[in-house]
Amino acid sequence: MNVLVIGSGGREHAIVWKVSKSRHIDKIYCCPGNAGISELAECINFDDNNFGALVDFVKYEGIDLTIVGPEVPLSKGIADVFEKEGRKILGPNMEAAQLEGSKVFAKDLMRRYGIPTAEYKAFTSCLHAEDYVGMKGAPIVIKADGLAAGKGVIVAETVDEAINGLRLIMKDRAFGDAGNRVIVEECIHGEEASFMAFTDGKTILPMVSSQDHKRVFDGDNGPNTGGMGAYSPAPVITEKLESIIMEKVMRPMIRGLQSEGIKYKGILYAGLMIKNNQPYVLEFNCRLGDPETQPVFSRLKTDLIDIALAIIDEKLSDINLEWKPDASVCIVIASKGYPGVYEKGKIITGLDDVKKMNDAFVFHAGTAFNNNKLVTSGGRVLGVTALGKDIKDAKDWAYMAIEKINFNGMHYRKDIADRAIKRQ
Ligand code: AMP
Ligand code: GLY
């Protein structure tokens, strides 16, 4: 089979890597990909929002399956265009992808189907939202309704901070139309975890649990990022809690969507806050997490193409997911300045030495070739991922691999997975 993967980050490298191990695979394409991906796939440079051109390319090259990494093309309806042309694509259609594309849509569904989440109110008027914040007090959370590249959430410690956040989103329109509406919600304190599942709209197969590290600095300090590292499993998600999450969150959401006449096929990702051993949904995503996919797919034994085809054909109940018992840790190395304005074009060395290590793998994110030299080209550059007999072992291997890697201005957290190790 020929497979196309859409996207350019560490998540997409992990998808391409997993696809490359499939018994079905002939050729992999990636749009647009990155330097690491280009070792496994032919990278093509289409505008990934020009779905018509992409579908023509898929027909011309005889591509049998397309897997979509990021949320933006899904929210813009890439799956609808491909399905209309009779092309197999993994990812929900535009209507279903609203679950991530509109926080108001997601929260209203959660309320309607009794899914545990923070108490909230939606606003189209900044003044009314400010009044509500004044009434509720701080801490309080402000969320732009639409997609804002992970930046549209402000966890405000004071009322002033919340009001500034509202004005930034609604008046200064920092995220454009994504700020036409906002959610103001209760702040929940607890431990975060990521819960991802494959679903064909009927069967839901949970993946192993994982946990991201959103803040840029050790000890969860500094601004939020796309994610500075992740590990799997997340010990906070016990077996008992997993069945509670399936019962209270995942099944009601898929059933709820069904009763709204929406078929949800693809990946359903619940960003959870665990408080007193109970899950509260902070957000739903319609795609795999980045960097959670790197450790989670490192543990996945089942052929990803078998899973993708079963989802598309609505036969997911035929699949039995198998996982390596090992733990996995992914540490993100970022460019100087990230998550603010960051440097680019720095030469990366040492990856050949990591290739000699067993059970350590470097997933590329912001990398490119310049005059045949591997250079940085994004904020998050590499996701150094290792397997181990437990999380401590995996963490030690991952940091050992990082020792071999160098580029000017590189930074990474030194405490990825420490919380999980303390728990074990
Ligand atoms: P979201 O994009 O909705 O997941 O929010 C981004 C981050 O903001 C989350 O990963 C949490 O760290 C934080 N957050 C979101 N909602 C809440 C909440 N209701 N209470 C506390 N923290 C939150
Ligand atoms: N790592 C968080 C996300 O993918 O949304």
CSV table of C-alpha atoms and ligand atoms in Angstrom, one decimal:
chain,number,residue,atom,x,y,z
A,1,MET,CA,0.0,0.0,0.0
A,2,ASN,CA,1.0,3.6,-0.5
A,3,VAL,CA,0.3,5.9,2.4
A,4,LEU,CA,0.3,9.7,2.8
A,5,VAL,CA,0.8,11.3,6.2
A,6,ILE,CA,-0.1,15.0,6.6
A,7,GLY,CA,2.0,17.1,9.0
A,8,SER,CA,5.5,18.0,9.9
A,9,GLY,CA,6.1,17.5,13.6
A,10,GLY,CA,7.4,14.9,16.0
A,11,ARG,CA,3.9,13.3,16.1
A,12,GLU,CA,4.0,12.9,12.3
A,13,HIS,CA,7.5,11.4,12.4
A,14,ALA,CA,6.2,8.9,14.9
A,15,ILE,CA,3.2,8.1,12.7
A,16,VAL,CA,5.5,7.7,9.6
A,17,TRP,CA,7.9,5.5,11.6
A,18,LYS,CA,5.1,3.2,12.8
A,19,VAL,CA,3.6,3.1,9.2
A,20,SER,CA,7.1,2.1,7.9
A,21,LYS,CA,7.0,-1.0,10.1
A,22,SER,CA,3.6,-2.1,8.6
A,23,ARG,CA,3.5,-5.4,6.6
A,24,HIS,CA,1.3,-3.6,4.1
A,25,ILE,CA,3.6,-0.8,3.2
A,26,ASP,CA,5.1,-0.1,-0.3
A,27,LYS,CA,5.8,3.6,-0.2
A,28,ILE,CA,5.2,6.5,2.2
A,29,TYR,CA,4.7,10.1,1.3
A,30,CYS,CA,4.5,13.0,3.8
A,31,CYS,CA,3.2,16.5,3.3
A,32,PRO,CA,5.3,18.5,4.2
A,33,GLY,CA,7.4,16.3,6.5
A,34,ASN,CA,10.8,17.2,7.9
A,35,ALA,CA,14.4,16.1,7.7
A,36,GLY,CA,13.9,13.0,9.9
A,37,ILE,CA,10.8,12.0,8.1
A,38,SER,CA,12.6,12.3,4.7
A,39,GLU,CA,14.6,9.2,5.7
A,40,LEU,CA,11.5,7.1,5.6
A,41,ALA,CA,9.1,8.9,3.3
A,42,GLU,CA,9.1,11.1,0.2
A,43,CYS,CA,8.3,14.6,1.4
A,44,ILE,CA,6.1,16.6,-0.8
A,45,ASN,CA,5.5,20.3,-0.6
A,46,PHE,CA,1.9,21.0,-1.3
A,47,ASP,CA,-0.1,23.6,0.5
A,48,ASP,CA,-1.7,21.2,3.0
A,49,ASN,CA,-4.9,23.3,3.1
A,50,ASN,CA,-5.4,22.9,-0.7
A,51,PHE,CA,-7.4,19.7,-0.3
A,52,GLY,CA,-8.4,19.6,-4.0
A,53,ALA,CA,-4.7,19.5,-5.1
A,54,LEU,CA,-3.9,16.9,-2.4
A,55,VAL,CA,-6.7,14.6,-3.5
A,56,ASP,CA,-5.5,14.9,-7.1
A,57,PHE,CA,-2.0,14.0,-6.0
A,58,VAL,CA,-3.4,11.0,-4.1
A,59,LYS,CA,-5.2,9.8,-7.2
A,60,TYR,CA,-2.2,10.4,-9.5
A,61,GLU,CA,0.2,8.5,-7.2
A,62,GLY,CA,-2.2,5.7,-6.3
A,63,ILE,CA,-2.1,6.5,-2.6
A,64,ASP,CA,-4.4,4.1,-0.8
A,65,LEU,CA,-4.6,5.7,2.6
A,66,THR,CA,-4.0,9.2,4.1
A,67,ILE,CA,-3.4,9.8,7.8
A,68,VAL,CA,-3.9,13.3,9.1
A,69,GLY,CA,-1.7,14.5,12.0
A,70,PRO,CA,-2.7,18.0,12.9
A,71,GLU,CA,-6.2,19.5,13.8
A,72,VAL,CA,-6.3,22.4,11.3
A,73,PRO,CA,-6.9,20.4,8.1
A,74,LEU,CA,-9.4,18.2,10.0
A,75,SER,CA,-11.3,21.3,11.2
A,76,LYS,CA,-11.3,22.6,7.6
A,77,GLY,CA,-12.8,19.5,6.3
A,78,ILE,CA,-10.0,17.5,4.6
A,79,ALA,CA,-11.8,14.2,5.5
A,80,ASP,CA,-15.0,15.3,3.8
A,81,VAL,CA,-13.2,16.2,0.6
A,82,PHE,CA,-11.3,12.9,0.5
A,83,GLU,CA,-14.4,10.8,1.4
A,84,LYS,CA,-16.4,12.5,-1.3
A,85,GLU,CA,-13.7,11.5,-3.8
A,86,GLY,CA,-13.8,7.9,-2.5
A,87,ARG,CA,-10.4,8.1,-0.9
A,88,LYS,CA,-9.6,6.5,2.5
A,89,ILE,CA,-8.5,8.9,5.1
A,90,LEU,CA,-8.0,8.5,8.9
A,91,GLY,CA,-9.4,11.5,10.8
A,92,PRO,CA,-12.9,12.8,11.7
A,93,ASN,CA,-14.9,14.9,9.2
A,94,MET,CA,-15.4,18.6,9.7
A,95,GLU,CA,-18.6,18.3,11.8
A,96,ALA,CA,-17.0,15.8,14.2
A,97,ALA,CA,-13.7,17.8,14.3
A,98,GLN,CA,-15.6,20.7,15.9
A,99,LEU,CA,-15.1,18.8,19.1
A,100,GLU,CA,-11.6,20.4,19.1
A,101,GLY,CA,-12.4,23.3,16.7
A,102,SER,CA,-15.0,24.9,19.0
A,103,LYS,CA,-14.7,24.7,22.8
A,104,VAL,CA,-18.3,26.0,23.1
A,105,PHE,CA,-19.4,23.0,21.0
A,106,ALA,CA,-17.4,20.6,23.1
A,107,LYS,CA,-18.5,22.0,26.4
A,108,ASP,CA,-22.2,22.1,25.4
A,109,LEU,CA,-22.0,18.4,24.4
A,110,MET,CA,-20.3,17.6,27.7
A,111,ARG,CA,-23.0,19.3,29.6
A,112,ARG,CA,-25.7,17.6,27.6
A,113,TYR,CA,-24.3,14.2,28.1
A,114,GLY,CA,-23.2,14.5,31.7
A,115,ILE,CA,-19.5,14.3,31.0
A,116,PRO,CA,-17.5,15.6,34.0
A,117,THR,CA,-15.9,18.9,33.2
A,118,ALA,CA,-15.3,22.4,34.8
A,119,GLU,CA,-18.4,24.5,35.4
A,120,TYR,CA,-18.5,27.2,32.6
A,121,LYS,CA,-20.3,29.9,30.7
A,122,ALA,CA,-19.9,31.0,27.1
A,123,PHE,CA,-19.8,34.6,26.0
A,124,THR,CA,-19.9,36.6,22.8
A,125,SER,CA,-19.7,39.9,24.7
A,126,CYS,CA,-16.5,40.9,26.4
A,127,LEU,CA,-18.3,43.2,28.9
A,128,HIS,CA,-20.6,40.3,30.0
A,129,ALA,CA,-17.7,38.0,30.3
A,130,GLU,CA,-15.8,40.6,32.5
A,131,ASP,CA,-18.9,40.9,34.7
A,132,TYR,CA,-19.0,37.2,35.1
A,133,VAL,CA,-15.3,37.0,36.0
A,134,GLY,CA,-15.9,39.8,38.6
A,135,MET,CA,-18.7,37.8,40.1
A,136,LYS,CA,-16.8,34.4,40.2
A,137,GLY,CA,-13.4,35.8,41.3
A,138,ALA,CA,-10.0,34.1,40.7
A,139,PRO,CA,-8.4,31.7,40.0
A,140,ILE,CA,-10.4,31.3,36.8
A,141,VAL,CA,-9.8,30.0,33.3
A,142,ILE,CA,-10.4,31.9,30.0
A,143,LYS,CA,-10.5,30.0,26.7
A,144,ALA,CA,-10.9,31.3,23.1
A,145,ASP,CA,-13.6,29.2,21.4
A,146,GLY,CA,-11.7,28.4,18.3
A,147,LEU,CA,-8.3,26.9,17.3
A,148,ALA,CA,-5.4,29.0,18.6
A,149,ALA,CA,-2.4,26.7,18.2
A,150,GLY,CA,-2.6,25.7,21.9
A,151,LYS,CA,-2.2,29.4,23.0
A,152,GLY,CA,-5.9,30.4,23.5
A,153,VAL,CA,-6.1,29.3,27.2
A,154,ILE,CA,-5.3,31.6,30.1
A,155,VAL,CA,-5.3,30.2,33.6
A,156,ALA,CA,-5.7,33.4,35.5
A,157,GLU,CA,-4.5,33.7,39.1
A,158,THR,CA,-6.2,37.1,39.5
A,159,VAL,CA,-9.3,38.9,38.3
A,160,ASP,CA,-7.1,41.5,36.5
A,161,GLU,CA,-5.2,38.8,34.7
A,162,ALA,CA,-8.5,37.2,33.6
A,163,ILE,CA,-9.9,40.5,32.4
A,164,ASN,CA,-6.6,41.2,30.5
A,165,GLY,CA,-7.0,37.8,28.9
A,166,LEU,CA,-10.6,38.4,27.9
A,167,ARG,CA,-9.6,41.7,26.3
A,168,LEU,CA,-6.6,40.1,24.5
A,169,ILE,CA,-8.8,37.5,23.0
A,170,MET,CA,-12.0,39.5,22.3
A,171,LYS,CA,-10.9,43.1,21.8
A,172,ASP,CA,-7.3,42.8,20.5
A,173,ARG,CA,-8.4,39.6,18.6
A,174,ALA,CA,-5.0,38.0,19.3
A,175,PHE,CA,-6.3,34.8,17.8
A,176,GLY,CA,-8.6,36.3,15.2
A,177,ASP,CA,-12.0,34.8,14.7
A,178,ALA,CA,-11.1,32.0,17.3
A,179,GLY,CA,-11.9,34.8,19.8
A,180,ASN,CA,-15.4,35.6,18.6
A,181,ARG,CA,-16.6,33.6,21.6
A,182,VAL,CA,-15.0,32.7,24.9
A,183,ILE,CA,-15.5,30.2,27.6
A,184,VAL,CA,-15.0,31.3,31.2
A,185,GLU,CA,-14.6,28.3,33.4
A,186,GLU,CA,-13.8,27.1,36.9
A,187,CYS,CA,-10.2,26.3,37.6
A,188,ILE,CA,-9.6,22.7,38.6
A,189,HIS,CA,-6.5,21.7,40.5
A,190,GLY,CA,-5.2,18.2,40.1
A,191,GLU,CA,-2.9,16.1,37.9
A,192,GLU,CA,-3.2,16.3,34.1
A,193,ALA,CA,-3.1,13.2,31.9
A,194,SER,CA,-3.8,12.4,28.2
A,195,PHE,CA,-6.2,9.7,27.3
A,196,MET,CA,-6.2,8.8,23.6
A,197,ALA,CA,-8.4,6.2,21.9
A,198,PHE,CA,-9.0,4.8,18.4
A,199,THR,CA,-12.7,4.8,17.4
A,200,ASP,CA,-14.8,4.0,14.4
A,201,GLY,CA,-17.8,5.7,15.9
A,202,LYS,CA,-19.0,2.5,17.6
A,203,THR,CA,-16.1,0.7,19.1
A,204,ILE,CA,-13.6,2.6,21.3
A,205,LEU,CA,-10.1,1.1,21.8
A,206,PRO,CA,-8.1,3.0,24.4
A,207,MET,CA,-4.4,3.5,23.9
A,208,VAL,CA,-2.0,3.2,26.8
A,209,SER,CA,-2.1,6.3,29.0
A,210,SER,CA,0.4,9.2,28.8
A,211,GLN,CA,1.3,12.5,30.4
A,212,ASP,CA,2.6,15.6,28.7
A,213,HIS,CA,4.7,18.4,30.3
A,214,LYS,CA,3.3,21.7,29.1
A,215,ARG,CA,5.4,24.3,30.8
A,216,VAL,CA,8.8,25.2,29.4
A,217,PHE,CA,10.9,25.0,32.5
A,218,ASP,CA,11.6,22.3,35.2
A,219,GLY,CA,9.1,22.1,38.0
A,220,ASP,CA,6.3,23.1,35.7
A,221,ASN,CA,7.4,26.7,35.6
A,222,GLY,CA,7.4,29.3,32.8
A,223,PRO,CA,5.0,29.7,29.9
A,224,ASN,CA,3.0,26.9,28.2
A,225,THR,CA,4.4,25.2,25.2
A,226,GLY,CA,3.2,22.6,22.7
A,227,GLY,CA,4.7,20.0,25.1
A,228,MET,CA,8.2,19.6,26.4
A,229,GLY,CA,8.1,15.8,26.9
A,230,ALA,CA,5.8,12.9,27.6
A,231,TYR,CA,5.9,9.5,29.1
A,232,SER,CA,3.8,6.4,29.0
A,233,PRO,CA,2.2,4.8,31.0
A,234,ALA,CA,0.9,7.6,33.3
A,235,PRO,CA,0.7,5.9,36.7
A,236,VAL,CA,-2.0,8.4,37.7
A,237,ILE,CA,-4.3,6.5,35.4
A,238,THR,CA,-4.8,3.3,37.3
A,239,GLU,CA,-6.8,0.4,35.8
A,240,LYS,CA,-9.8,1.4,37.8
A,241,LEU,CA,-9.5,5.0,36.7
A,242,GLU,CA,-9.2,3.9,33.0
A,243,SER,CA,-12.5,2.1,33.3
A,244,ILE,CA,-14.1,5.2,34.9
A,245,ILE,CA,-12.7,7.3,32.0
A,246,MET,CA,-14.2,4.9,29.5
A,247,GLU,CA,-17.5,4.9,31.3
A,248,LYS,CA,-17.9,8.6,32.2
A,249,VAL,CA,-16.0,10.3,29.3
A,250,MET,CA,-15.2,8.3,26.2
A,251,ARG,CA,-18.4,6.2,25.7
A,252,PRO,CA,-20.8,9.0,26.6
A,253,MET,CA,-19.1,11.3,24.2
A,254,ILE,CA,-19.1,8.9,21.2
A,255,ARG,CA,-22.7,7.9,22.1
A,256,GLY,CA,-23.7,11.5,22.5
A,257,LEU,CA,-22.2,12.5,19.1
A,258,GLN,CA,-24.1,9.5,17.6
A,259,SER,CA,-27.4,10.7,19.0
A,260,GLU,CA,-26.6,14.2,17.5
A,261,GLY,CA,-26.3,12.4,14.1
A,262,ILE,CA,-22.5,12.8,14.0
A,263,LYS,CA,-20.3,9.9,13.3
A,264,TYR,CA,-16.9,10.3,14.9
A,265,LYS,CA,-14.1,8.2,13.2
A,266,GLY,CA,-10.4,8.6,14.0
A,267,ILE,CA,-8.7,9.5,17.2
A,268,LEU,CA,-10.4,10.8,20.2
A,269,TYR,CA,-8.1,12.5,22.7
A,270,ALA,CA,-9.3,13.6,26.1
A,271,GLY,CA,-7.1,16.1,28.0
A,272,LEU,CA,-8.0,15.3,31.6
A,273,MET,CA,-7.4,16.8,35.0
A,274,ILE,CA,-7.5,14.0,37.7
A,275,LYS,CA,-8.8,15.3,41.0
A,276,ASN,CA,-9.6,13.0,43.9
A,277,ASN,CA,-9.3,10.0,41.6
A,278,GLN,CA,-12.0,11.3,39.3
A,279,PRO,CA,-11.5,12.6,35.7
A,280,TYR,CA,-12.5,16.1,34.5
A,281,VAL,CA,-12.3,16.9,30.8
A,282,LEU,CA,-10.2,20.0,30.1
A,283,GLU,CA,-10.5,19.6,26.3
A,284,PHE,CA,-11.1,17.1,23.6
A,285,ASN,CA,-8.8,16.9,20.6
A,286,CYS,CA,-9.6,15.2,17.3
A,287,ARG,CA,-6.1,13.9,16.7
A,288,LEU,CA,-3.1,12.4,18.3
A,289,GLY,CA,-1.2,14.3,20.9
A,290,ASP,CA,2.2,15.8,20.3
A,291,PRO,CA,4.5,14.7,22.0
A,292,GLU,CA,2.3,11.9,23.6
A,293,THR,CA,2.3,10.0,20.3
A,294,GLN,CA,6.0,9.5,20.4
A,295,PRO,CA,6.1,7.4,23.6
A,296,VAL,CA,2.7,5.8,23.0
A,297,PHE,CA,3.4,4.6,19.4
A,298,SER,CA,6.9,3.4,20.6
A,299,ARG,CA,4.9,0.9,22.7
A,300,LEU,CA,2.3,0.0,20.1
A,301,LYS,CA,2.8,-3.5,18.6
A,302,THR,CA,-0.3,-3.7,16.4
A,303,ASP,CA,0.1,-2.7,12.8
A,304,LEU,CA,-1.1,0.9,12.5
A,305,ILE,CA,-2.4,0.4,8.9
A,306,ASP,CA,-4.6,-2.5,10.1
A,307,ILE,CA,-6.0,-0.2,12.8
A,308,ALA,CA,-6.5,2.7,10.3
A,309,LEU,CA,-8.3,0.5,7.8
A,310,ALA,CA,-10.5,-1.0,10.5
A,311,ILE,CA,-11.5,2.5,11.7
A,312,ILE,CA,-12.4,3.6,8.1
A,313,ASP,CA,-14.3,0.4,7.4
A,314,GLU,CA,-16.0,0.6,10.8
A,315,LYS,CA,-14.7,-2.8,11.9
A,316,LEU,CA,-12.6,-1.7,14.8
A,317,SER,CA,-14.2,-4.4,17.0
A,318,ASP,CA,-12.1,-6.9,15.0
A,319,ILE,CA,-8.8,-5.4,16.2
A,320,ASN,CA,-7.0,-6.4,19.4
A,321,LEU,CA,-4.5,-3.7,20.4
A,322,GLU,CA,-1.2,-5.0,21.6
A,323,TRP,CA,1.4,-3.0,23.5
A,324,LYS,CA,4.9,-3.6,24.7
A,325,PRO,CA,5.1,-3.9,28.4
A,326,ASP,CA,8.0,-1.4,28.5
A,327,ALA,CA,7.6,2.2,29.6
A,328,SER,CA,8.6,5.0,27.3
A,329,VAL,CA,9.8,8.5,27.8
A,330,CYS,CA,10.1,11.3,25.2
A,331,ILE,CA,12.1,14.4,25.9
A,332,VAL,CA,11.7,17.4,23.6
A,333,ILE,CA,14.8,19.5,22.7
A,334,ALA,CA,13.8,23.0,21.8
A,335,SER,CA,15.5,26.0,20.1
A,336,LYS,CA,16.7,29.0,22.1
A,337,GLY,CA,13.8,31.4,22.7
A,338,TYR,CA,11.0,28.8,22.4
A,339,PRO,CA,8.1,29.1,23.1
A,340,GLY,CA,8.7,32.8,22.2
A,341,VAL,CA,10.5,33.9,19.1
A,342,TYR,CA,13.2,31.3,18.5
A,343,GLU,CA,16.4,30.8,16.6
A,344,LYS,CA,16.6,28.7,13.4
A,345,GLY,CA,19.3,27.3,11.2
A,346,LYS,CA,21.6,25.9,13.9
A,347,ILE,CA,23.6,22.8,12.9
A,348,ILE,CA,22.5,19.6,14.8
A,349,THR,CA,25.2,17.0,15.6
A,350,GLY,CA,25.3,13.6,17.3
A,351,LEU,CA,22.3,11.9,15.9
A,352,ASP,CA,24.4,9.1,14.3
A,353,ASP,CA,25.7,8.2,17.8
A,354,VAL,CA,22.1,7.9,19.0
A,355,LYS,CA,21.3,5.6,16.1
A,356,LYS,CA,23.8,3.1,17.5
A,357,MET,CA,21.8,2.9,20.8
A,358,ASN,CA,19.2,0.2,21.2
A,359,ASP,CA,15.7,1.3,22.3
A,360,ALA,CA,16.4,5.0,21.8
A,361,PHE,CA,15.0,6.9,18.8
A,362,VAL,CA,15.0,10.5,17.8
A,363,PHE,CA,11.8,11.8,16.4
A,364,HIS,CA,12.3,15.0,14.4
A,365,ALA,CA,10.0,18.1,14.6
A,366,GLY,CA,11.6,21.4,13.5
A,367,THR,CA,14.5,20.1,11.4
A,368,ALA,CA,15.6,20.7,7.8
A,369,PHE,CA,18.6,20.1,5.5
A,370,ASN,CA,20.6,23.1,4.5
A,371,ASN,CA,23.5,22.3,2.1
A,372,ASN,CA,23.3,18.7,3.2
A,373,LYS,CA,23.6,19.7,6.8
A,374,LEU,CA,20.9,18.9,9.4
A,375,VAL,CA,19.7,22.2,10.9
A,376,THR,CA,17.0,23.5,13.2
A,377,SER,CA,13.9,25.0,11.6
A,378,GLY,CA,11.3,25.1,14.4
A,379,GLY,CA,10.7,25.8,18.1
A,380,ARG,CA,10.5,22.1,19.1
A,381,VAL,CA,13.3,20.4,17.3
A,382,LEU,CA,13.7,16.8,18.4
A,383,GLY,CA,11.9,14.3,20.6
A,384,VAL,CA,14.4,11.9,22.0
A,385,THR,CA,12.4,8.8,22.9
A,386,ALA,CA,13.5,5.7,24.7
A,387,LEU,CA,12.0,2.5,26.0
A,388,GLY,CA,12.9,0.9,29.3
A,389,LYS,CA,11.8,-1.7,31.8
A,390,ASP,CA,10.2,1.0,33.8
A,391,ILE,CA,9.8,4.8,33.5
A,392,LYS,CA,13.1,5.5,35.4
A,393,ASP,CA,15.0,3.2,33.1
A,394,ALA,CA,13.4,4.7,30.0
A,395,LYS,CA,14.1,8.2,31.3
A,396,ASP,CA,17.8,7.4,32.0
A,397,TRP,CA,18.2,6.0,28.4
A,398,ALA,CA,16.5,9.1,26.9
A,399,TYR,CA,18.8,11.5,28.8
A,400,MET,CA,21.8,9.4,27.9
A,401,ALA,CA,20.9,9.8,24.3
A,402,ILE,CA,20.5,13.5,24.7
A,403,GLU,CA,24.1,13.8,26.0
A,404,LYS,CA,25.2,12.9,22.5
A,405,ILE,CA,23.2,15.6,20.7
A,406,ASN,CA,24.2,19.2,20.3
A,407,PHE,CA,23.1,22.4,18.6
A,408,ASN,CA,23.6,26.0,19.6
A,409,GLY,CA,21.1,27.3,22.1
A,410,MET,CA,19.3,23.9,22.7
A,411,HIS,CA,17.3,23.6,25.8
A,412,TYR,CA,15.2,20.8,27.4
A,413,ARG,CA,13.6,20.0,30.7
A,414,LYS,CA,15.7,17.9,33.1
A,415,ASP,CA,12.7,16.6,35.1
A,416,ILE,CA,10.6,14.8,32.5
A,417,ALA,CA,8.8,11.8,34.1
A,418,ASP,CA,10.1,12.6,37.6
A,419,ARG,CA,6.5,12.8,38.9
A,420,ALA,CA,5.7,9.4,37.6
A,421,ILE,CA,8.9,7.9,39.1
A,422,LYS,CA,8.0,9.3,42.5
A,423,ARG,CA,4.7,7.6,42.3
A,424,GLN,CA,6.1,4.2,41.3
B,1,AMP,P1,-6.7,23.2,27.0
B,1,AMP,O1,-6.1,23.6,25.7
B,1,AMP,O2,-8.2,23.4,27.2
B,1,AMP,O3,-6.3,21.8,27.4
B,1,AMP,O4,-5.9,24.0,28.1
B,1,AMP,C1,-4.5,24.2,28.1
B,1,AMP,C2,-4.0,24.0,29.5
B,1,AMP,O5,-4.6,24.9,30.4
B,1,AMP,C3,-4.3,22.6,30.1
B,1,AMP,O6,-3.4,21.7,29.7
B,1,AMP,C4,-4.3,22.9,31.6
B,1,AMP,O7,-2.9,23.0,32.0
B,1,AMP,C5,-4.8,24.3,31.6
B,1,AMP,N1,-6.3,24.3,31.9
B,1,AMP,C6,-7.3,24.3,31.0
B,1,AMP,N2,-8.5,24.3,31.6
B,1,AMP,C7,-8.3,24.3,32.9
B,1,AMP,C8,-9.1,24.3,34.1
B,1,AMP,N3,-10.4,24.3,34.0
B,1,AMP,N4,-8.5,24.3,35.3
B,1,AMP,C9,-7.2,24.3,35.4
B,1,AMP,N5,-6.3,24.3,34.4
B,1,AMP,C10,-6.8,24.3,33.1
B,2,GLY,N1,0.5,17.6,23.9
B,2,GLY,C1,-0.8,18.3,23.9
B,2,GLY,C2,-1.5,18.2,22.6
B,2,GLY,O1,-1.1,17.5,21.7
B,2,GLY,O2,-2.6,18.9,22.5
